[in-house]
Coordinates of C-alpha atoms and ligand atoms in Angstrom, one line a residue:
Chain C
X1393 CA 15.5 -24.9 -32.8
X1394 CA 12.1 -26.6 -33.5
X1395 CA 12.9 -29.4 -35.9
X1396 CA 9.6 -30.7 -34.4
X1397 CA 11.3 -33.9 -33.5
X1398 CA 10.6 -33.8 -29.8
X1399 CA 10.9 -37.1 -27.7
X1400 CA 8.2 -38.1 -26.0
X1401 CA 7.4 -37.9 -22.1
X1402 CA 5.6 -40.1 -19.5
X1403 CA 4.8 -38.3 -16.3
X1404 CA 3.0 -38.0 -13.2
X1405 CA 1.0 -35.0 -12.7
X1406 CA -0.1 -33.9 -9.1
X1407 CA -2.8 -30.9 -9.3
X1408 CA -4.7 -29.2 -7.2
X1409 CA -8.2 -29.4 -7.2
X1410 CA -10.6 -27.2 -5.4
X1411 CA -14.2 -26.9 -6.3
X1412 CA -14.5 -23.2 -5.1
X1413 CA -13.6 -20.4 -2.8
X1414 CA -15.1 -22.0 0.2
X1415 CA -13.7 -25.5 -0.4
X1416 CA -10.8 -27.1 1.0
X1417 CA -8.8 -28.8 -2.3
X1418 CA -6.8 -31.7 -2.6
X1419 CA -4.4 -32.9 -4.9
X1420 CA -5.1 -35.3 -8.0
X1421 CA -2.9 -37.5 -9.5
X1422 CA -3.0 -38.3 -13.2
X1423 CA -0.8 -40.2 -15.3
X1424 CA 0.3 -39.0 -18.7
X1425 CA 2.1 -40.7 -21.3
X1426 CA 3.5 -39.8 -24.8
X1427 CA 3.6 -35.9 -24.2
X1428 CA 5.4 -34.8 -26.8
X1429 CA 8.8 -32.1 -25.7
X1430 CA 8.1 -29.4 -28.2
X1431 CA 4.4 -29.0 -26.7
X1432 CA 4.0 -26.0 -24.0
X1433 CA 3.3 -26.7 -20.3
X1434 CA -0.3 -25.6 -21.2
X1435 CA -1.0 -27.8 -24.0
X1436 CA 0.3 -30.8 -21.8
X1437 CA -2.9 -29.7 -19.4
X1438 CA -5.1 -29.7 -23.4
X1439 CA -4.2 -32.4 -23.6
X1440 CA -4.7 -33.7 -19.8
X1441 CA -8.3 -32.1 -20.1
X1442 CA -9.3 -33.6 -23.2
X1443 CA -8.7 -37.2 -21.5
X1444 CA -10.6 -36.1 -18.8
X1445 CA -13.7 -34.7 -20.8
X1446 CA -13.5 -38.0 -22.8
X1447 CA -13.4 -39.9 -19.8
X1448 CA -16.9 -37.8 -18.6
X1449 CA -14.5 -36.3 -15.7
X1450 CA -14.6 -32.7 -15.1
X1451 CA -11.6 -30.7 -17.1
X1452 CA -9.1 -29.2 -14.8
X1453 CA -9.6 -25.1 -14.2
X1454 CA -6.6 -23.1 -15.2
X1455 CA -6.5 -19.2 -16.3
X1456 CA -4.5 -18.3 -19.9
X1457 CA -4.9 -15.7 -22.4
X1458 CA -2.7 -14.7 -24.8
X1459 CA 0.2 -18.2 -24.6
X1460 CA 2.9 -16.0 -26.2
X1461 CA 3.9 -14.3 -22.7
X1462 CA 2.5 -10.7 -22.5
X1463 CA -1.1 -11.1 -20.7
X1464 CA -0.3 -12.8 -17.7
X1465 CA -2.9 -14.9 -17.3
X1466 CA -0.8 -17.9 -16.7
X1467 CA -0.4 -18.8 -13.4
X1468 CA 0.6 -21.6 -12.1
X1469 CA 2.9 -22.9 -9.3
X1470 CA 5.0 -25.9 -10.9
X1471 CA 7.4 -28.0 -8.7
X1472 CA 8.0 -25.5 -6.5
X1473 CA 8.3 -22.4 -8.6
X1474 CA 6.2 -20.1 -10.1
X1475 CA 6.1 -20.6 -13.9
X1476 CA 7.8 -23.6 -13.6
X1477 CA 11.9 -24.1 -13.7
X1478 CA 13.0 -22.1 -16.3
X1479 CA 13.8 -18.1 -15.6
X1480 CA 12.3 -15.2 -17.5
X1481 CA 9.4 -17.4 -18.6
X1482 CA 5.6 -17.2 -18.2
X1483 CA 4.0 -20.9 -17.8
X1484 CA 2.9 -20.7 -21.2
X1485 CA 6.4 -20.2 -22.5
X1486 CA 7.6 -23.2 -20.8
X1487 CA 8.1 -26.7 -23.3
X1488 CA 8.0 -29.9 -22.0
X1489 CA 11.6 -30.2 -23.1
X1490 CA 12.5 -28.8 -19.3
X1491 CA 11.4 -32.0 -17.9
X1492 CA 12.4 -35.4 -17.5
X1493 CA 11.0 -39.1 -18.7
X1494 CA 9.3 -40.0 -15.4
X1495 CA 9.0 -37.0 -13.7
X1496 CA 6.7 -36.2 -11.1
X1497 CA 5.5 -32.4 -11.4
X1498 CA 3.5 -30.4 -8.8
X1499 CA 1.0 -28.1 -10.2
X1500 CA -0.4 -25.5 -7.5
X1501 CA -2.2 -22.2 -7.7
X1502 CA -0.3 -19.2 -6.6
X1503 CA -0.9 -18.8 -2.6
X1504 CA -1.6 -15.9 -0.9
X1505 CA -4.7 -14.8 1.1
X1506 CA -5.0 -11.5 -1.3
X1507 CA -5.1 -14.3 -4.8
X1508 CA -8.1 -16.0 -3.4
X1509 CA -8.9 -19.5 -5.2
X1510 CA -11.6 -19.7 -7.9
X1511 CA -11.8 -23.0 -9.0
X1512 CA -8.3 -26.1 -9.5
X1513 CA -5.4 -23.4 -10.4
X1514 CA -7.4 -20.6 -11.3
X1515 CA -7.4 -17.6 -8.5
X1516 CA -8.8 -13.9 -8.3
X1517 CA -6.2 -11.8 -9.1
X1518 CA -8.5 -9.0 -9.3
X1519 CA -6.7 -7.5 -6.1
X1520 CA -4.3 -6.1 -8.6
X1521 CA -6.5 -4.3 -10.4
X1522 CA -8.1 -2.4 -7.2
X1523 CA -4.5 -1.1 -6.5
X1524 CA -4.0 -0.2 -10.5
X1525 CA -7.6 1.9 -9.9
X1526 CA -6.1 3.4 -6.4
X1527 CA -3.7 5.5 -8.3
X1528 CA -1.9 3.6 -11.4
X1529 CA -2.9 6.1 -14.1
X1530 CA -2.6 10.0 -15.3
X1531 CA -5.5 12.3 -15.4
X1532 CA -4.4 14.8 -17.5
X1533 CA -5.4 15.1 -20.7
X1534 CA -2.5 14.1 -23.3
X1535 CA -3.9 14.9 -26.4
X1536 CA -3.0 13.4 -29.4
X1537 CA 0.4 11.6 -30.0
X1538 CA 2.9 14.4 -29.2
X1539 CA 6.3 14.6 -31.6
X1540 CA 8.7 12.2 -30.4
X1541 CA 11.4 15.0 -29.6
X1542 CA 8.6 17.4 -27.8
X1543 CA 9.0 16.1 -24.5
X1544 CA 12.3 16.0 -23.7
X1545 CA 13.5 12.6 -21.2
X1546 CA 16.7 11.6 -20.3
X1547 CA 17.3 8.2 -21.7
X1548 CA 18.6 6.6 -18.2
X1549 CA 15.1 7.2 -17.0
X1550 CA 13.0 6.8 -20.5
X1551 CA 15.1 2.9 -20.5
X1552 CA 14.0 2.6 -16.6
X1553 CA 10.4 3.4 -17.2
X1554 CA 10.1 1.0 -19.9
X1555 CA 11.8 -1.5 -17.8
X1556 CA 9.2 -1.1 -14.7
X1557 CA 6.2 -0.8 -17.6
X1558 CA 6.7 -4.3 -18.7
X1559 CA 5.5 -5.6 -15.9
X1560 CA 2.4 -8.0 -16.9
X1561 CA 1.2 -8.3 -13.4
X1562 CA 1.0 -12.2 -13.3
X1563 CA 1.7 -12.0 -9.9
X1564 CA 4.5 -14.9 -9.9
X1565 CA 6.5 -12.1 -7.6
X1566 CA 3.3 -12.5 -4.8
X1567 CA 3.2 -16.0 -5.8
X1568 CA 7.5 -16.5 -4.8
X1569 CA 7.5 -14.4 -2.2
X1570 CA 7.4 -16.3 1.3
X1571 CA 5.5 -12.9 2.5
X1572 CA 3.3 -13.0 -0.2
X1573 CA 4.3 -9.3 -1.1
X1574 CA 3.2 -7.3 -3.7
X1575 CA 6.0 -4.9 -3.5
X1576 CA 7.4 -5.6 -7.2
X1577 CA 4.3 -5.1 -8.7
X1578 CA 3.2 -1.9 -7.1
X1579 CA 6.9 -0.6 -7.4
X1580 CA 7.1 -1.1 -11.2
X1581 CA 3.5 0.6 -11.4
X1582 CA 4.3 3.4 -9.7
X1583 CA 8.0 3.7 -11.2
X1584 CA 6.9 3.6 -14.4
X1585 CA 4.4 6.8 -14.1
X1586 CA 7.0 8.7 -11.5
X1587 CA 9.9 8.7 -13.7
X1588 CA 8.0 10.3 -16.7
X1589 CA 6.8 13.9 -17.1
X1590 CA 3.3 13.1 -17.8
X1591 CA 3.3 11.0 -14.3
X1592 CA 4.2 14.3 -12.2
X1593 CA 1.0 15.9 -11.2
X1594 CA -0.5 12.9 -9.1
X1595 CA 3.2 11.7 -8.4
X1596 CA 3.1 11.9 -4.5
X1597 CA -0.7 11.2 -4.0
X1598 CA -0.2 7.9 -6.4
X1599 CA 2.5 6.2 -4.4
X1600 CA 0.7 7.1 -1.2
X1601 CA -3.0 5.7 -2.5
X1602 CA -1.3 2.6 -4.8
X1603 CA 0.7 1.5 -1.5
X1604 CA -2.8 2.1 1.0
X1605 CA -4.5 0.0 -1.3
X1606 CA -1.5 -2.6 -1.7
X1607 CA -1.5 -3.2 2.5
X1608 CA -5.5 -2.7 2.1
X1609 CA -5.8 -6.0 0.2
X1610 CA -3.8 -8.2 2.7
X1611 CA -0.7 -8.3 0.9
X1612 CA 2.4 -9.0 3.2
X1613 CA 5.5 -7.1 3.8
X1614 CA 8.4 -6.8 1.9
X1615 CA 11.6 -8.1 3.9
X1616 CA 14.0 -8.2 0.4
X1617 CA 14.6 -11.8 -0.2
X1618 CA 14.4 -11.0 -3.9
X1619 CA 12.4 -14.3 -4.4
X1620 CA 10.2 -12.0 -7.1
X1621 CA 12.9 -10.3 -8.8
X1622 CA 14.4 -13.8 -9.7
X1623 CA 11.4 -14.9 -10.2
X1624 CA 9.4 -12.3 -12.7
X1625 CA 9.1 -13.5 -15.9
X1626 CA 9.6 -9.4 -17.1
X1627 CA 13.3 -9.3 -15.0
X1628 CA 11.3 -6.4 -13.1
X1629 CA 14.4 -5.4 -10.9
X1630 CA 14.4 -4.6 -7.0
X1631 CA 15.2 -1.0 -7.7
X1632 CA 12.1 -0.3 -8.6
X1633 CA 11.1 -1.1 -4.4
X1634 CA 13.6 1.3 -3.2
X1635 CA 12.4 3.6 -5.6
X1636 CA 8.7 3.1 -4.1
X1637 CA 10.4 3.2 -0.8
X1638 CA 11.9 6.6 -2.1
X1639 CA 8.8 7.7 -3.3
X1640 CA 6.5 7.2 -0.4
X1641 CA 9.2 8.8 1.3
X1642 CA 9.0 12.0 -0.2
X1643 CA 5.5 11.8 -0.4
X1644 CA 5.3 11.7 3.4
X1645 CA 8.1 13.9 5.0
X1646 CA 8.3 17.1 2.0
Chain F
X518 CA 0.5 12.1 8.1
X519 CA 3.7 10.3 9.2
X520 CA 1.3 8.5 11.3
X521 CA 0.3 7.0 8.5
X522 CA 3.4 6.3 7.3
X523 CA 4.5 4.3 10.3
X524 CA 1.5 2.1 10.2
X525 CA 1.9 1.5 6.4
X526 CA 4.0 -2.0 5.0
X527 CA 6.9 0.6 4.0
X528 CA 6.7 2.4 7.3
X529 CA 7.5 -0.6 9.1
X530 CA 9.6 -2.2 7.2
X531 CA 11.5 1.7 6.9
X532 CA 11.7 1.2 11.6
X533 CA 12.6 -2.1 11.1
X534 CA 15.9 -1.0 9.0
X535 CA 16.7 2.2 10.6
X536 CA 16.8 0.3 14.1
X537 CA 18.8 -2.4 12.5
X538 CA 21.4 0.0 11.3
X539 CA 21.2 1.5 15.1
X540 CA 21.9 -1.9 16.2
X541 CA 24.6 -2.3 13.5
X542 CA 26.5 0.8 15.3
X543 CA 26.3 -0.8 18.6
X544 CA 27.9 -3.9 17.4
X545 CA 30.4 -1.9 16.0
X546 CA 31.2 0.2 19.1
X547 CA 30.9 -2.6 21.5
X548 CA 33.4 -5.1 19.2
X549 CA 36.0 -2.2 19.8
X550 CA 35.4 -1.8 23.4
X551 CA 36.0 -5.5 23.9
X552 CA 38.5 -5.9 21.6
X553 CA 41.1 -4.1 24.7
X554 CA 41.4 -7.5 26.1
X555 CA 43.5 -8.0 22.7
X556 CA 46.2 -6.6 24.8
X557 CA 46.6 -8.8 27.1
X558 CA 47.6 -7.6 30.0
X559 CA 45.2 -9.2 32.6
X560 CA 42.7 -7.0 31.5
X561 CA 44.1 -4.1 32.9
X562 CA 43.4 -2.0 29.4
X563 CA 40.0 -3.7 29.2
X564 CA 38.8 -2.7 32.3
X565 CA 39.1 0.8 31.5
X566 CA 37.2 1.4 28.7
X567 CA 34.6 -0.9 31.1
X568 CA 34.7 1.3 33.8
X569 CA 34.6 4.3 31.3
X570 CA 31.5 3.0 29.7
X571 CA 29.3 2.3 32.9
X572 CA 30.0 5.4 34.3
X573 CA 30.0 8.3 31.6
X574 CA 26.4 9.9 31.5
X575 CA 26.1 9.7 28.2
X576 CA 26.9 6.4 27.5
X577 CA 24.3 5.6 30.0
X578 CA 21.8 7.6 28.3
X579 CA 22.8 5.6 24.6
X580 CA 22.3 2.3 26.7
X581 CA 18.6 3.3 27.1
X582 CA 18.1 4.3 23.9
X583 CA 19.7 1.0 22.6
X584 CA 17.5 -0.8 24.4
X585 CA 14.5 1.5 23.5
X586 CA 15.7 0.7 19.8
X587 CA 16.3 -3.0 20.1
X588 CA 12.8 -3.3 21.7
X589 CA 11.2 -1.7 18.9
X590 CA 13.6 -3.8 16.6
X591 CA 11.8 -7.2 18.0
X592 CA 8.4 -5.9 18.6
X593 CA 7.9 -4.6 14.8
X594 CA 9.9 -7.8 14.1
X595 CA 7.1 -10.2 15.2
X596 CA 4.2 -8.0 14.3
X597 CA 6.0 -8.2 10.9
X598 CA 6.5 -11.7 10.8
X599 CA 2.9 -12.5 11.6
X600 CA 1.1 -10.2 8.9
X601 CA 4.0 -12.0 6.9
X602 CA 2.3 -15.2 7.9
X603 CA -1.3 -14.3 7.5
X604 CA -1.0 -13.0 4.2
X605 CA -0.7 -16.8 3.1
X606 CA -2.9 -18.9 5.0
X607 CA -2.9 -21.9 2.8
X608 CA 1.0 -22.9 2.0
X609 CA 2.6 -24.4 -0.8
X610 CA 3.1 -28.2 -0.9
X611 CA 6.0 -27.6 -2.6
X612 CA 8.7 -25.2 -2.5
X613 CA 11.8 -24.4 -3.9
X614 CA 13.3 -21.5 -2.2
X615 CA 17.0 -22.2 -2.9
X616 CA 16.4 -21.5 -6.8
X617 CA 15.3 -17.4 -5.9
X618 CA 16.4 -16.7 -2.7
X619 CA 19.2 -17.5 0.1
X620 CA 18.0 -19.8 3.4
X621 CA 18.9 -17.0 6.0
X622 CA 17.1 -13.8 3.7
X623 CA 14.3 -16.6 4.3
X624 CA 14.8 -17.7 8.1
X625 CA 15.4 -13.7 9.3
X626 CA 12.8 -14.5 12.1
X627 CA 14.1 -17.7 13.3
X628 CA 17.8 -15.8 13.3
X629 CA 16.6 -12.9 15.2
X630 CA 14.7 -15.3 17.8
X631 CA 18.5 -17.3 18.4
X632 CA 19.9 -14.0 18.6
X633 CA 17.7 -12.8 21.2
X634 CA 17.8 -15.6 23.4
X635 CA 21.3 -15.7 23.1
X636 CA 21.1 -11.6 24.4
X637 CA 19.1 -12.7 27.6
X638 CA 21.8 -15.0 28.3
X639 CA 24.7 -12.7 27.6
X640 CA 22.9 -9.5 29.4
X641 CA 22.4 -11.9 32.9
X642 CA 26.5 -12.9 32.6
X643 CA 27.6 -9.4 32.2
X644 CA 25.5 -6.5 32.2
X645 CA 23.0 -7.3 34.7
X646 CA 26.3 -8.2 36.9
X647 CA 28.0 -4.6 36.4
X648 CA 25.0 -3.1 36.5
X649 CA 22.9 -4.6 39.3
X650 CA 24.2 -6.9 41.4
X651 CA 27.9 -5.8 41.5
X652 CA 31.9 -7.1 40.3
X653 CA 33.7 -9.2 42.5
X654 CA 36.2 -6.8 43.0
X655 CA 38.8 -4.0 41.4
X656 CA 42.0 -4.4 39.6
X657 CA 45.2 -2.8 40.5
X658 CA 44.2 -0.1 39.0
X659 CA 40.8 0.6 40.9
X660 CA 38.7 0.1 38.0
X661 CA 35.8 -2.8 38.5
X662 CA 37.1 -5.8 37.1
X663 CA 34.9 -6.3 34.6
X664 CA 37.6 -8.8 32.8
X665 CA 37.6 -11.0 36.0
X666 CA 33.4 -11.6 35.0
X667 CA 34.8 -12.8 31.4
X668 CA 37.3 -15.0 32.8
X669 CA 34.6 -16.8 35.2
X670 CA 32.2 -17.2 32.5
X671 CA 34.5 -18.4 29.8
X672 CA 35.8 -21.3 31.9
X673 CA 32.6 -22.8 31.2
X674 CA 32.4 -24.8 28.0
X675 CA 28.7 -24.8 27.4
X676 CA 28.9 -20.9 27.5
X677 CA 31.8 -20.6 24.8
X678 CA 29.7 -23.1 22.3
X679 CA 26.9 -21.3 22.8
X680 CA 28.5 -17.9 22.0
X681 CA 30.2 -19.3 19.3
X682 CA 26.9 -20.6 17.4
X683 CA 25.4 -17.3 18.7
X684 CA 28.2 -15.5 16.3
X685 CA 27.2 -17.4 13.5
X686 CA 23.3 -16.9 14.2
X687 CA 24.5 -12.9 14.3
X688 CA 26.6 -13.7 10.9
X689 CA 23.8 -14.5 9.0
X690 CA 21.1 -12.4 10.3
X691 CA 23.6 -9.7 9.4
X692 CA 24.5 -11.2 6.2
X693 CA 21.0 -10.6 4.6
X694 CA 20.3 -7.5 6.8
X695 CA 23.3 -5.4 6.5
X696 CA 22.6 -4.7 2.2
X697 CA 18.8 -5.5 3.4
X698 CA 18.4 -2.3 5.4
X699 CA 19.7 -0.2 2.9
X700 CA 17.1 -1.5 0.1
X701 CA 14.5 -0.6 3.1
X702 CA 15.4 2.7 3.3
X703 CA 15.3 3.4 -0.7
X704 CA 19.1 3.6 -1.0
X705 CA 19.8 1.3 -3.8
X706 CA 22.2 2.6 -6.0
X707 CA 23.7 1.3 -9.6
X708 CA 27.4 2.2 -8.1
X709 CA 26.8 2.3 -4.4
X710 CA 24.9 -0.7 -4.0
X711 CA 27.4 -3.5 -5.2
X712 CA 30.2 -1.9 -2.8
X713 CA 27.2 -1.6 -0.1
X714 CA 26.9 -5.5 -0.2
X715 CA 30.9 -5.8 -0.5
X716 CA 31.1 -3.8 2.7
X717 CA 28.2 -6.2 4.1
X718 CA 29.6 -9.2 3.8
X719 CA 32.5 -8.2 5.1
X720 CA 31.4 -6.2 7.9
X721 CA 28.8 -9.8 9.1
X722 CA 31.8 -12.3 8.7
X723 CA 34.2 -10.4 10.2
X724 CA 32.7 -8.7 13.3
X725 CA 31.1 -11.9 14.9
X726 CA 34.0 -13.9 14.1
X727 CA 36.0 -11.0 16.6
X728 CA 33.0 -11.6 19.0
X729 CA 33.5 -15.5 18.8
X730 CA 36.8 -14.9 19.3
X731 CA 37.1 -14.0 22.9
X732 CA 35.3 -16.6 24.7
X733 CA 37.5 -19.1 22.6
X734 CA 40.7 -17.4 23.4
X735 CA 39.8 -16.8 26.9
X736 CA 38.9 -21.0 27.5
X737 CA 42.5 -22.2 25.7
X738 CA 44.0 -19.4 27.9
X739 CA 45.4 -17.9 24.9
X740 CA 44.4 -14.9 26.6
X741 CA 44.8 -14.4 30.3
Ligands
HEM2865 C1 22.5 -7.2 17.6 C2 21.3 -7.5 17.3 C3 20.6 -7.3 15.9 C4 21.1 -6.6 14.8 C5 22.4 -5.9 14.6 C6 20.0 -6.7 13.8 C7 20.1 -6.1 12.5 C8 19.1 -6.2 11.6 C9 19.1 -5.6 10.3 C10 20.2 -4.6 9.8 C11 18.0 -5.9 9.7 C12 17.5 -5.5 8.3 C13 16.5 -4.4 8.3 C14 15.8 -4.2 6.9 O1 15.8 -5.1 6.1 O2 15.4 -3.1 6.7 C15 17.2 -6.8 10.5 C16 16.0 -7.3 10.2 C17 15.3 -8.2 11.0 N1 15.6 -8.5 12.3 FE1 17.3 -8.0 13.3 N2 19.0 -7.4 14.3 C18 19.3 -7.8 15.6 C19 18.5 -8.5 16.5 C20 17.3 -9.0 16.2 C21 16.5 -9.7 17.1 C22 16.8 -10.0 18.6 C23 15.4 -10.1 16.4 C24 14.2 -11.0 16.8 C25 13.6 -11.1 17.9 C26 15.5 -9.7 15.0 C27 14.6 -10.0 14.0 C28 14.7 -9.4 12.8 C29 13.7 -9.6 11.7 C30 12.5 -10.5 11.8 C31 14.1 -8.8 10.6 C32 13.3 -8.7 9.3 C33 13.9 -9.4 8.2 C34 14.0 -8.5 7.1 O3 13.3 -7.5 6.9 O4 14.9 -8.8 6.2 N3 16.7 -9.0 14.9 N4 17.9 -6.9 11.7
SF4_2866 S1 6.6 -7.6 -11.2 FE1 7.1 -9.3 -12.6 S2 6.3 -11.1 -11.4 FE2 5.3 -9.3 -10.5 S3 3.4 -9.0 -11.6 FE3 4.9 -7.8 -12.7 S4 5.7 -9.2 -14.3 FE4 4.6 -10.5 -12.8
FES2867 S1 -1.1 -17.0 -21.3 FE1 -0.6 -14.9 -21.5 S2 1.3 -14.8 -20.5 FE2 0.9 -16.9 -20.4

């Protein structure tokens, strides 16, 4: 792993390019030699955009953060697939090593009418966010740190939380989806909370609120392809939906 | 507040799947009524359970509520589909759907549109003829002869390739929407689950390949 002897890559690049909201977009074309396999997907576009400033063009628009996998930032819709070919990746985890000499890669901005466009690849993802304020949180007050043993949780549902909390909310499951649902991301947001004690006082008012506000921001519906499960980067499972499904359930008929 | 719940993603999604498992049950009721012509015997047996079914009151009254259920079934279907479709009003250029997901999870709309033009054709060769307009005649047994209707229609080839591909439309849409029903309705289970889609992929191949069955046998006069 990483003898730093990469080979190195010529490749076409087709990218959108939109100037704003309003605008229509097209796609570019650019030409890139010598890319070198150990480098990321992002520092291929670096390295893209430094050609382009040097060339007095404008640099290509693209949203990252942290380029180790946890803030996802990274979005980007590459050859058909969000985050690119490999599984259980963000963009920024992806090398140039999963592509060919000669390749032609498609670069898009995730699609959906709730992930409006900024600018090139970047879009609002801020939709998110409003369903996080709807109901993702607690409101009591926790204190300080309690004693690890105070609160007792079965482990089943202490490992299941922890699975739904690792969600980054990229959105690459809205971004797969061909309904443009936001189903895994408001299921592992409202799993993580309902299947912890501390999550049990706004349990049934959360689900109801988080999924008003999902279906409030234009979202679509669900119809369990699994496109986001296989694609999440965090291996967010589908069990997390029937557990929202569960959830909103109870929330309604008890 | 269940108002609410009904006009919500889940809501939908939760009518869409209970109707589909009511449709499920009719398939499975209706396969077993048909499947008396497996006897053979000029469709004496068949004719029966026919005659038994069109005049019991309360299969008559199911009969309205499975069409109650399959109306709601298609209605919420295409609402569905089209919030589906505005939610992404400027596509992809590019996709590549086979590396997350299976082609008929993807195509339940187009499926489900086959299927019901296919049940418009099937409902004008048999049930609006038991129902409405009257069998040719009765069997030895005084029953309708219901089977005679089959034999009519199945001489015609056009009709017993166009049930056949029907089958396979109904294989598929069944395929993802047998285990796909049961995720809607929160049932997903670390046990249950895996034997759930066992049971579904056995339960889509086999009972449309029964249905596809009859016409076939009925044009090679396997059965008579
Ligand atoms: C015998 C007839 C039919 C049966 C047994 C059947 C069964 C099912 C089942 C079990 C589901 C899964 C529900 C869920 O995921 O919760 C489903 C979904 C669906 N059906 Fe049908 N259906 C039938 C006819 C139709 C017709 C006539 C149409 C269209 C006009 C249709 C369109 C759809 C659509 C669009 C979905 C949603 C896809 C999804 O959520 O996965 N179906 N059906
Ligand atoms: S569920 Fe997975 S794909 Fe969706 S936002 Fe969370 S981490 Fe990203
Ligand atoms: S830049 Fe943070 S996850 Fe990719």
């Amino acid at each position: 792993m990483g003898s730093g002897h990469g080979t190195e890559l010529n490749l076409t690049l087709k990218v959108w390019r939109q100037k704003n909201t309003k605008a229509t977009g097209s796609f570019e074309t650019h030409q890139l030699s010598g890319i070198s396999t150990d480098m990321s997907f992002l520092e291929m576009f670096d390295v893209l955009n430094e050609k382009l400033i040097s060339e007095g063009k404008e640099a290509i628009a693209f949203d990252h953060d942290c380029r180790e996998g946890i803030c996802g930032m990274c979005s980007m819709y590459i050859n058909g697939r969000p985050h690119g070919p490999k599984q259980g990746v963000t963009t920024c985890q992806l090398h140039m090593r999963s592509f060919k000499n000669g390749d032609t890669i498609v670069v898009e901005p995730w699609r959906s009418a709730a992930f409006p466009v900024i600018k090139d690849l970047a879009v609002d993802r801020s939709a998110f966010d409003r369903i996080i304020a709807s109901g993702g949180y607690i409101s009591v007050n926790t204190g300080n740190a309690q004693d690890a043993n105070n609160i007792l949780i079965p482990k089943t549902d202490a490992d299941e939380a922890f699975g739904a909390a690792a969600c980054i909310g990229c959105g690459a499951c809205v971004a797969a989806c061909k309904n443009s649902s936001a189903m895994l991301f408001v299921s592992a947001k409202v799993s993580q909370l309902a299947l912890l004690p501390q999550g049990q006082v706004e349990r049934k008012e959360r689900v109801k609120k988080m999924v008003a506000a999902m279906d409030e921001e234009g979202f679509g519906n669900c119809t369990n392809t699994g496109a986001c499960e296989a694609e999440c980067p965090k291996g967010i499972s589908l069990e997390n939906i029937a557990r929202m499904n569960r959830e909103l359930m109870g929330a309604t008929f008890k | 507040m269940s108002k609410g719940f009904l006009k919500s993603s889940i809501g939908k999604k939760f009518v869409m799947g209970l109707t589909g498992l009511f449709l499920i049950s009719f398939l499975v009721v209706h396969c077993f009524i048909n499947c008396l012509i497996f006897f053979n015997d000029g469709g004496l047996t068949f004719n029966i359970g026919a005659d038994f079914m069109a005049h019991n009151w309360l299969i008559r009254a199911g009969e309205l509520v499975l069409f109650f259920g399959l109306i709601v079934h298609i209605v919420q279907a295409l609402l569905l589909t089209l919030e589906n479709k505005k939610a992404r009003p400027v596509g992809y250029a590019k996709i590549d759907g086979a590396a997350n997901s299976s082609w008929y999870s993807r195509s339940m709309g187009l499926l489900g549109t086959l299927l019901l033009m296919f049940l418009i054709i099937h409902l004008v060769h048999f049930w609006v003829k038991s129902r409405f307009t009257g069998l040719s005649g009765e069997d030895a047994n005084g029953n309708e002869n219901l089977y005679a209707v089959m034999q009519e229609t199945f001489k015609m080839a056009w009709v017993v390739v166009l049930y056949a591909l029907s089958m396979i439309s109904l294989a598929y849409h069944l395929l993802h929407g047998f285990q796909s029903a049961f995720q809607t309705l929160g049932l997903n289970h670390k046990v249950y689950t895996p034997i759930i889609k066992k049971a579904g992929i056995a339960f889509s191949i086999l009972i449309p390949f029964i249905f596809a069955l009859m016409p076939i046998l009925m044009f090679f006069g396997v059965i008579k």
